[in-house]
Amino acid sequence: KVSPSAAPERLPFCRVTEEDLAFFRKILAGRTIVDPDLVEPSNVDWLKSVRGSSEVLLRPQTTEEVSQILSYCNSRNLAVNPQGGNTGLVGGSVPVYDEIILSTSLMNKILNFDSISGVLTCQAGCVLENLSFYLEERDYIMPLDLGAKGSCQIGGNVATNAGGLRLLRYGSLHGTVLGLELVLADGQVLDCLSTLRKDNTGYDLKQLFIGSEGTLGVITAVSILCPRKPKSVNVVFLGCETFEQLLKTFQLCKGMLGEILSAFEFLDSECMRLLNTHLKLPNPISDCPFYIVIETSGSDPTHDAQKLHNFLEEAMTSSLVSDGTVATEEAKIKALWSLRERVTEALTHDGFTYKYDISLPVERIYQLVTDMRKHLGNRAKSVVGYGHVGDGNLHLNVTSPSKDPALLAAIEPFVYEWTASCRGSISAEHGLGLKKRNYIYYSKQSQAVALMGNIKAMLDPKGILNPYKTLPDNLKQ
Ligand code: FAD
Ligand code: 2HG
Ligand code: ZN
């Protein structure tokens, strides 16, 4: 029996020849990279857990160049791996075999910003943090924010439908992305780069590409609706004795902070231990089993401070939280946020990490961590839980000193069966990529998966775009 996490077999794509390289060099002079040392970083994912063996990295600058590349690869039956900032966590961003890597890193131009509507239009390779800096100077912000902001690109964010730390407030990219420009597998350019809020003329095709992980088309440009920069931002770091109290704090917080609540995130004491040990980040409050990061964003500092004060007083007097600290100035806000944002980094220093990104009814999310700890006993080094409570999204991570197939067999399918029993999602925000592709049936009906296969076959009949990713192996790609 083949394990669902085993490497797929190489599909019969052609291999790159000298004639192919001559073609690429003609359209991308100086941007057709074949030096193995320069290609190497693009063959390995951020977690250093997946390694491809591509020999060619292409760095187009324009949509027209992407179109020429795909048209050629399609006619030659050459597989292509679209790559943004290479921060993806499910092995989707790197080749599995010798797929040509198509990097969007040089497609980093801002095309337009409309300061009345707040709509930003840019090329897909713009780094998320650079877009944030650009907008902040104009009194706006990006509607999404995540720990990988310094490297991830907006095209990659859209391709994975990244959630992140502000989803609670500004919603998912399915709502904020207003338009996309795409290049299909055969090189056709699909211009859906609308900047309109409302457009019900037929099917909303762009939605199909949001979260399609590079399997249906290459995103070359994005238009996105950006909120005004809030005039007042506060961050609170709180400690709770139980997860039940944390949930009650969430309820209280939604009621008392209402429209100014912009994030409600959590980490457990195991995360704090890893932050202390591996990154030397000190705990700003007393030791507690659970920690909460709450952010408020509003337009009136006095009003927000009053609301926050009332909430904190209530949370303290009703003993929901046992300790806490508040930040209003930027440096302290950043320091508190890094306790949440840098857990992923801390985990990489703890050992080989098995990652699970689960959506569950919010009241069940920590039960999975507790059950997993019981289930694994002393077989794991660390079992940690953190994530986006406000979105019902748990990040369950298990580490071991090195890759450990026996430990993996103990975690899976236990974690997936547990999730499916609550009708949860086995990938809340990171996608399926290479690692989770065969587990899709835990969260999607077989009819739905078959329909996905039909859509893939229609848009990419030869299956050249990011093969071995997202769709399960039993669907012919
Ligand atoms: P890549 O990693 O390069 O690619 C990701 C996928 O998108 C691949 O399948 C790739 O083929 C495809 N792709 C990339 N660009 C394009 C394009 N232009 N057209 C078509 N397909 C494309 N995710 C969250 O949802 N929330 C978080 O809070 C979060 N935090 C993170 C924190 C850290 C420290 C790290 C390392 C990752 C985090 N992630 C998070 C994972 C997240 O998916 C990525 O960070 C980000 O969205 C991917 O963007 P990227 O440019 O790096 O894409
Ligand atoms: C986060 O929310 C990211 O910090 C990464 O989605 C989660 O590393 C993880 O498991
Ligand atoms: Zn996350």
XYZ file of C-alpha atoms and ligand atoms in Angstrom:
541
model
C 0.000 0.000 0.000
C 1.411 3.401 -1.010
C 1.466 6.003 1.745
C -0.560 9.129 0.886
C 2.440 11.263 1.814
C 4.836 9.331 -0.460
C 6.445 11.163 -3.397
C 4.347 10.910 -6.571
C 5.815 9.282 -9.650
C 7.367 11.622 -12.222
C 4.850 12.267 -14.991
C 6.016 11.938 -18.616
C 6.909 15.596 -19.222
C 9.758 16.395 -21.579
C 13.157 17.319 -20.208
C 14.717 20.711 -20.919
C 17.064 20.633 -23.924
C 19.706 23.058 -25.218
C 17.173 24.290 -27.822
C 14.722 25.089 -25.024
C 17.415 27.055 -23.179
C 18.237 28.926 -26.378
C 14.575 29.939 -26.667
C 14.398 31.099 -23.033
C 17.660 33.044 -23.401
C 16.249 34.801 -26.428
C 13.232 36.136 -24.540
C 14.881 36.441 -21.105
C 18.461 37.517 -21.763
C 20.365 37.389 -18.456
C 17.262 36.158 -16.671
C 17.466 32.483 -17.647
C 19.361 31.036 -14.696
C 21.078 27.646 -14.996
C 24.004 28.014 -12.554
C 23.191 25.254 -10.000
C 24.279 27.467 -7.066
C 21.829 30.175 -8.138
C 18.976 27.733 -8.836
C 19.487 25.847 -5.554
C 17.608 28.238 -3.180
C 14.548 27.985 -5.437
C 14.659 24.183 -5.309
C 14.273 24.109 -1.504
C 11.242 25.260 0.465
C 11.275 27.621 3.469
C 11.007 24.733 5.910
C 13.867 22.900 4.144
C 11.651 19.850 4.040
C 11.099 19.483 0.293
C 13.778 19.577 -2.403
C 13.332 19.555 -6.167
C 15.958 19.074 -8.851
C 15.132 21.796 -11.352
C 17.995 22.994 -13.535
C 16.305 26.145 -14.841
C 15.033 29.264 -13.107
C 13.228 31.836 -15.268
C 12.788 35.407 -14.060
C 10.278 37.240 -16.291
C 9.521 40.941 -15.760
C 6.341 41.304 -17.784
C 3.041 39.525 -18.413
C 4.016 39.190 -22.067
C 7.163 37.280 -21.071
C 5.156 34.934 -18.827
C 2.782 34.370 -21.718
C 5.631 33.501 -24.086
C 7.169 31.115 -21.543
C 3.916 29.229 -20.908
C 2.925 29.086 -24.553
C 6.321 27.542 -25.324
C 6.320 25.127 -22.337
C 2.806 23.975 -23.175
C 3.701 23.237 -26.775
C 6.876 21.415 -25.659
C 5.159 19.561 -22.787
C 7.527 21.049 -20.195
C 6.271 21.268 -16.593
C 6.382 24.621 -14.781
C 6.490 25.496 -11.088
C 5.268 29.061 -10.405
C 7.143 30.558 -7.468
C 6.676 33.755 -5.466
C 8.558 34.395 -2.218
C 8.937 30.650 -1.538
C 7.512 30.922 1.987
C 4.726 28.377 1.461
C 4.441 25.719 4.154
C 3.000 22.742 2.251
C 5.715 22.046 -0.337
C 3.767 23.732 -3.144
C 6.305 26.403 -4.036
C 9.211 24.229 -5.158
C 9.529 21.659 -7.937
C 9.134 17.980 -7.138
C 11.332 16.820 -10.023
C 12.826 18.931 -12.789
C 9.962 21.376 -13.392
C 11.081 24.749 -14.710
C 10.849 27.340 -11.937
C 9.014 30.479 -13.030
C 9.795 33.128 -10.433
C 7.750 36.331 -10.190
C 10.401 38.120 -8.094
C 11.237 40.656 -10.817
C 7.562 41.449 -11.445
C 7.557 43.959 -8.628
C 6.041 47.146 -10.005
C 3.171 49.035 -8.421
C 0.880 49.869 -11.339
C -1.634 52.212 -9.743
C -3.056 53.400 -6.447
C -6.390 55.177 -6.298
C -6.399 57.215 -3.106
C -10.160 57.763 -3.251
C -11.289 54.153 -3.587
C -8.225 52.672 -1.842
C -7.669 50.206 -4.685
C -4.060 49.169 -5.263
C -3.048 47.518 -8.534
C 0.366 45.916 -8.756
C 2.389 43.148 -10.344
C 2.281 39.754 -8.650
C 5.880 39.784 -7.446
C 5.530 42.778 -5.098
C 6.651 41.796 -1.604
C 3.797 42.172 0.895
C 5.809 44.334 3.310
C 6.900 46.681 0.516
C 3.253 47.171 -0.418
C 2.488 47.920 3.241
C 5.259 50.556 3.404
C 4.030 52.118 0.158
C 0.458 52.303 1.420
C 1.323 53.564 4.893
C 2.939 56.638 3.341
C -0.445 57.270 1.718
C -2.457 56.654 4.894
C -3.672 53.198 3.874
C -2.757 49.619 4.837
C -2.874 46.199 3.183
C -5.930 44.173 4.229
C -3.667 41.224 5.054
C -0.622 40.795 7.248
C 1.416 37.715 8.069
C 4.685 36.676 9.658
C 6.281 36.024 6.256
C 5.538 39.610 5.062
C 9.224 40.425 4.443
C 9.521 37.735 1.745
C 6.093 36.571 0.574
C 4.645 38.191 -2.545
C 1.117 39.324 -3.234
C 0.813 36.809 -6.110
C 1.791 33.999 -3.731
C -0.616 35.319 -1.124
C -3.452 35.234 -3.631
C -2.387 31.842 -5.026
C -2.569 30.377 -1.497
C -5.503 32.537 -0.364
C -3.380 33.444 2.657
C -5.329 34.324 5.794
C -3.019 35.831 8.369
C -3.431 38.156 11.298
C -6.030 40.636 10.020
C -8.596 38.287 8.479
C -10.895 38.694 11.472
C -11.264 42.374 10.617
C -10.868 42.708 6.852
C -12.025 39.297 5.652
C -10.375 36.902 3.217
C -8.781 37.647 -0.137
C -11.927 36.265 -1.768
C -13.511 39.549 -0.651
C -10.671 42.066 -0.899
C -9.161 41.007 -4.233
C -11.126 42.902 -6.866
C -9.276 41.770 -9.946
C -6.563 39.483 -11.269
C -4.544 39.286 -14.433
C -3.560 35.703 -15.234
C -1.659 33.737 -17.784
C -3.220 30.375 -18.554
C -1.259 27.195 -19.237
C -1.306 27.722 -23.010
C -0.043 31.284 -22.716
C -3.388 33.068 -23.093
C -3.618 36.241 -20.997
C -6.863 36.456 -19.025
C -7.509 40.064 -18.061
C -9.867 40.084 -15.071
C -8.026 43.021 -13.524
C -11.161 44.885 -12.510
C -11.064 47.551 -9.819
C -14.819 47.558 -9.269
C -16.449 46.609 -5.968
C -19.501 45.286 -7.755
C -19.601 43.318 -10.987
C -22.159 40.580 -11.494
C -21.666 40.073 -15.200
C -21.499 36.303 -15.322
C -19.271 33.993 -13.314
C -16.627 35.578 -11.105
C -13.703 33.740 -12.723
C -10.968 35.291 -10.605
C -12.319 33.451 -7.533
C -11.276 30.150 -9.083
C -7.634 31.239 -9.082
C -7.613 32.552 -5.501
C -6.211 29.598 -3.551
C -5.464 27.504 -6.671
C -1.758 27.237 -5.705
C -0.363 27.780 -9.181
C -2.215 24.807 -10.682
C -4.673 26.719 -12.906
C -2.745 29.768 -14.095
C 0.058 32.167 -13.230
C -1.122 35.329 -11.504
C 0.698 38.292 -13.046
C -1.155 41.258 -11.502
C -3.559 41.892 -8.633
C -5.940 44.675 -7.709
C -6.898 44.765 -4.076
C -9.104 46.919 -1.874
C -7.107 48.498 0.950
C -8.469 49.930 4.207
C -7.500 53.363 5.589
C -4.643 53.315 8.063
C -6.210 53.280 11.521
C -5.425 56.405 13.578
C -5.194 54.458 16.777
C -3.765 50.976 17.295
C -3.443 49.168 20.622
C -2.109 45.710 21.337
C -2.812 43.766 24.513
C -0.978 40.625 25.619
C -2.958 38.627 28.181
C -2.544 35.372 30.105
C -5.306 32.862 30.895
C -5.382 29.802 33.140
C -7.644 27.686 30.895
C -8.713 27.563 27.262
C -12.296 27.924 28.425
C -11.412 31.265 29.991
C -9.676 32.242 26.759
C -12.880 31.538 24.825
C -14.940 33.524 27.343
C -12.460 36.379 26.940
C -13.017 36.182 23.180
C -16.773 36.421 23.668
C -16.418 39.344 26.058
C -13.971 41.044 23.751
C -16.253 40.798 20.711
C -19.079 42.316 22.715
C -17.121 45.110 24.410
C -14.615 46.069 21.686
C -16.988 45.504 18.781
C -15.964 47.357 15.641
C -12.443 48.241 16.851
C -11.358 44.611 17.375
C -8.847 43.785 14.623
C -7.143 40.572 15.825
C -7.622 37.872 18.427
C -4.734 35.401 18.355
C -3.405 32.837 20.811
C -0.374 30.759 21.729
C 0.082 28.164 24.449
C 2.804 27.907 27.102
C 4.751 25.425 24.959
C 5.054 28.100 22.249
C 6.295 30.552 24.874
C 8.891 28.017 26.028
C 10.191 27.701 22.446
C 10.267 31.494 21.968
C 12.284 31.835 25.206
C 14.637 28.937 24.452
C 15.342 29.361 20.768
C 14.827 33.071 20.072
C 15.562 34.459 23.564
C 12.293 36.395 23.499
C 11.220 37.031 27.102
C 7.671 36.578 28.341
C 6.373 40.109 29.080
C 3.899 38.831 31.716
C 3.832 36.049 34.325
C 3.809 32.420 33.176
C 0.366 31.163 32.131
C -0.920 28.115 30.223
C -2.403 30.340 27.466
C -1.589 33.743 25.996
C -3.782 36.017 23.910
C -2.802 38.823 21.535
C -5.630 41.299 21.004
C -5.311 44.201 18.609
C -7.683 47.125 18.302
C -7.667 49.490 15.328
C -9.873 52.547 15.240
C -10.120 56.174 14.307
C -10.307 57.851 17.730
C -7.547 57.177 20.301
C -9.614 58.428 23.268
C -12.644 56.365 22.341
C -10.518 53.242 21.731
C -8.568 53.656 24.984
C -11.819 53.983 26.937
C -13.293 50.870 25.345
C -10.122 48.903 25.916
C -9.932 50.053 29.525
C -13.530 48.934 30.175
C -12.888 45.572 28.570
C -9.670 44.951 30.506
C -11.318 45.945 33.791
C -14.152 43.503 33.163
C -11.798 40.696 32.062
C -9.644 41.169 35.177
C -12.447 41.560 37.734
C -14.280 38.520 36.396
C -10.953 36.618 36.649
C -10.999 35.576 33.004
C -7.429 36.728 32.588
C -4.698 36.503 35.197
C -2.098 38.942 33.877
C -1.564 41.306 30.959
C 0.248 44.217 29.385
C -0.880 46.924 26.959
C 1.072 48.619 24.158
C 0.191 51.821 22.371
C 3.599 52.870 21.052
C 4.978 51.237 17.907
C 8.100 49.553 19.328
C 6.178 47.762 22.070
C 3.350 46.849 19.677
C 5.962 45.241 17.417
C 7.577 43.393 20.316
C 4.257 41.944 21.466
C 3.286 40.930 17.942
C 6.599 39.161 17.433
C 5.686 36.746 20.238
C 2.878 35.528 18.045
C 4.461 35.990 14.612
C 7.762 34.263 15.405
C 6.432 30.960 16.766
C 6.898 29.358 13.325
C 10.544 30.464 13.322
C 11.080 29.200 16.900
C 9.715 25.801 15.874
C 12.301 25.441 13.099
C 15.014 25.540 15.805
C 13.285 22.872 17.863
C 13.715 20.063 15.355
C 11.904 18.528 12.420
C 8.396 19.988 12.441
C 5.151 18.292 11.425
C 2.632 21.052 10.679
C -1.151 20.974 10.785
C -3.325 23.937 9.907
C -6.834 23.065 10.997
C -10.230 24.810 10.911
C -12.608 23.700 13.654
C -15.588 25.009 15.552
C -13.767 27.463 17.813
C -14.775 25.721 21.060
C -13.027 22.519 19.902
C -9.719 23.917 18.709
C -7.575 23.246 21.771
C -9.093 19.829 22.434
C -7.172 18.568 19.407
C -3.859 19.683 20.949
C -4.685 18.006 24.252
C -5.790 14.786 22.557
C -2.700 14.759 20.352
C -0.419 15.130 23.394
C -2.175 12.223 25.090
C -2.077 10.166 21.910
C 1.653 10.711 21.270
C 2.862 10.435 24.873
C 6.643 10.856 24.926
C 7.104 10.065 21.229
C 7.157 13.771 20.276
C 9.653 16.407 21.416
C 7.121 19.264 21.536
C 3.420 19.491 20.720
C 2.308 23.115 20.452
C -0.925 24.918 19.649
C -1.354 28.497 18.448
C -3.271 30.365 15.814
C -6.144 32.521 14.805
C -8.832 31.949 17.457
C -10.983 34.632 15.899
C -11.151 32.570 12.693
C -11.451 29.123 14.326
C -8.017 28.254 12.930
C -5.556 26.163 14.951
C -1.875 25.686 14.094
C -0.924 22.373 15.643
C 2.786 21.648 15.324
C 4.675 18.571 16.481
C 8.481 18.443 16.577
C 11.002 15.640 16.849
C 14.823 15.720 16.911
C 14.872 14.504 13.297
C 12.535 13.177 10.607
C 10.666 10.300 12.252
C 8.389 8.087 10.103
C 7.064 6.257 13.187
C 6.015 9.551 14.757
C 4.398 10.632 11.487
C 2.448 7.362 11.370
C 1.197 8.096 14.886
C 0.070 11.623 13.950
C -1.548 10.811 10.606
C -4.278 9.852 9.908
C -5.232 10.446 13.594
C -5.174 14.242 13.137
C -7.193 14.103 9.906
C -9.793 11.696 11.258
C -10.189 13.835 14.362
C -10.685 16.923 12.188
C -13.123 15.229 9.800
C -15.185 13.967 12.758
C -15.957 17.636 13.588
C -16.434 18.569 9.917
C -13.327 20.706 10.143
C -10.873 21.570 7.386
C -7.479 19.853 7.181
C -6.054 23.009 5.601
C -7.497 26.257 6.872
C -5.108 28.683 5.169
C -1.850 27.118 3.934
C -3.327 25.066 1.082
C -2.602 21.467 0.102
C 0.543 21.773 -2.006
C 2.552 18.578 -2.262
C 2.285 17.518 1.357
C -1.471 17.470 1.893
C -2.767 16.739 -1.611
C -3.884 13.186 -0.869
C -5.772 14.171 2.292
C -8.256 16.380 0.455
C -11.021 13.779 0.872
C -11.083 14.372 4.636
C -12.534 17.813 3.913
C -14.117 17.584 0.449
C -16.662 15.212 -1.041
C -15.420 13.030 -3.910
C -17.861 14.728 -6.333
C -16.330 18.091 -5.474
C -12.793 16.746 -5.989
C -13.794 15.200 -9.328
C -15.170 18.562 -10.441
C -11.875 20.191 -9.467
C -10.158 17.607 -11.685
C -12.422 18.574 -14.592
C -11.655 22.258 -14.119
C -7.929 21.500 -14.063
C -8.240 19.413 -17.242
C -10.137 22.199 -18.991
C -7.708 24.978 -18.076
C -4.491 22.977 -18.274
C -5.119 19.907 -20.460
C -1.474 18.795 -20.442
C -1.174 19.340 -16.677
C 2.038 21.384 -17.005
C 1.193 23.884 -14.232
C 2.520 22.873 -10.822
C 2.020 19.135 -11.302
C 1.835 16.879 -8.194
C 0.264 19.706 -6.151
C -3.180 20.360 -4.656
C -5.091 17.595 -6.462
C -4.770 14.010 -5.204
C -2.700 11.433 -7.106
C -5.745 9.339 -7.977
C -7.047 12.138 -10.213
C -5.121 11.945 -13.460
C -3.374 15.298 -13.837
P 5.232 30.757 -2.581
O 5.602 30.109 -1.302
O 6.343 31.057 -3.514
O 4.150 29.860 -3.340
C 3.042 29.362 -2.666
C 2.115 28.678 -3.697
O 1.579 29.650 -4.572
C 2.809 27.672 -4.585
O 1.920 26.643 -4.881
C 3.153 28.454 -5.837
O 3.234 27.626 -6.972
C 1.979 29.400 -5.928
N 2.295 30.712 -6.505
C 3.143 31.649 -6.024
N 3.097 32.755 -6.794
C 2.211 32.510 -7.783
C 1.713 33.263 -8.883
N 2.130 34.495 -9.137
N 0.788 32.692 -9.684
C 0.327 31.436 -9.443
N 0.766 30.683 -8.425
C 1.685 31.216 -7.603
N -0.033 31.711 5.524
C -1.232 32.159 5.954
O -2.249 31.910 5.303
N -1.330 32.875 7.116
C -0.270 33.170 7.884
O -0.397 33.802 8.926
C 1.011 32.729 7.426
N 2.115 33.022 8.136
C 3.318 32.552 7.711
C 4.437 32.850 8.481
C 5.685 32.368 8.113
C 6.885 32.696 8.968
C 5.818 31.592 6.923
C 7.160 31.079 6.492
C 4.706 31.312 6.142
C 3.447 31.768 6.525
N 2.292 31.489 5.793
C 1.080 31.967 6.231
C 2.314 30.650 4.584
C 1.853 31.397 3.359
O 1.184 30.585 2.397
C 2.871 32.181 2.633
O 3.678 32.880 3.497
C 2.407 33.108 1.495
O 1.045 33.320 1.274
C 2.954 32.516 0.240
O 3.424 33.524 -0.583
P 4.771 33.335 -1.399
O 4.926 34.516 -2.280
O 5.911 33.009 -0.521
O 4.395 32.074 -2.302
C 0.858 31.632 11.427
O -0.327 31.915 11.633
C 1.200 30.935 10.152
O 1.762 31.994 12.196
C 2.189 29.793 10.289
O 0.070 30.544 9.449
C 1.664 28.634 11.090
O 3.812 27.603 11.083
C 2.611 27.443 11.230
O 2.129 26.345 11.533
Zn -1.747 31.179 10.357
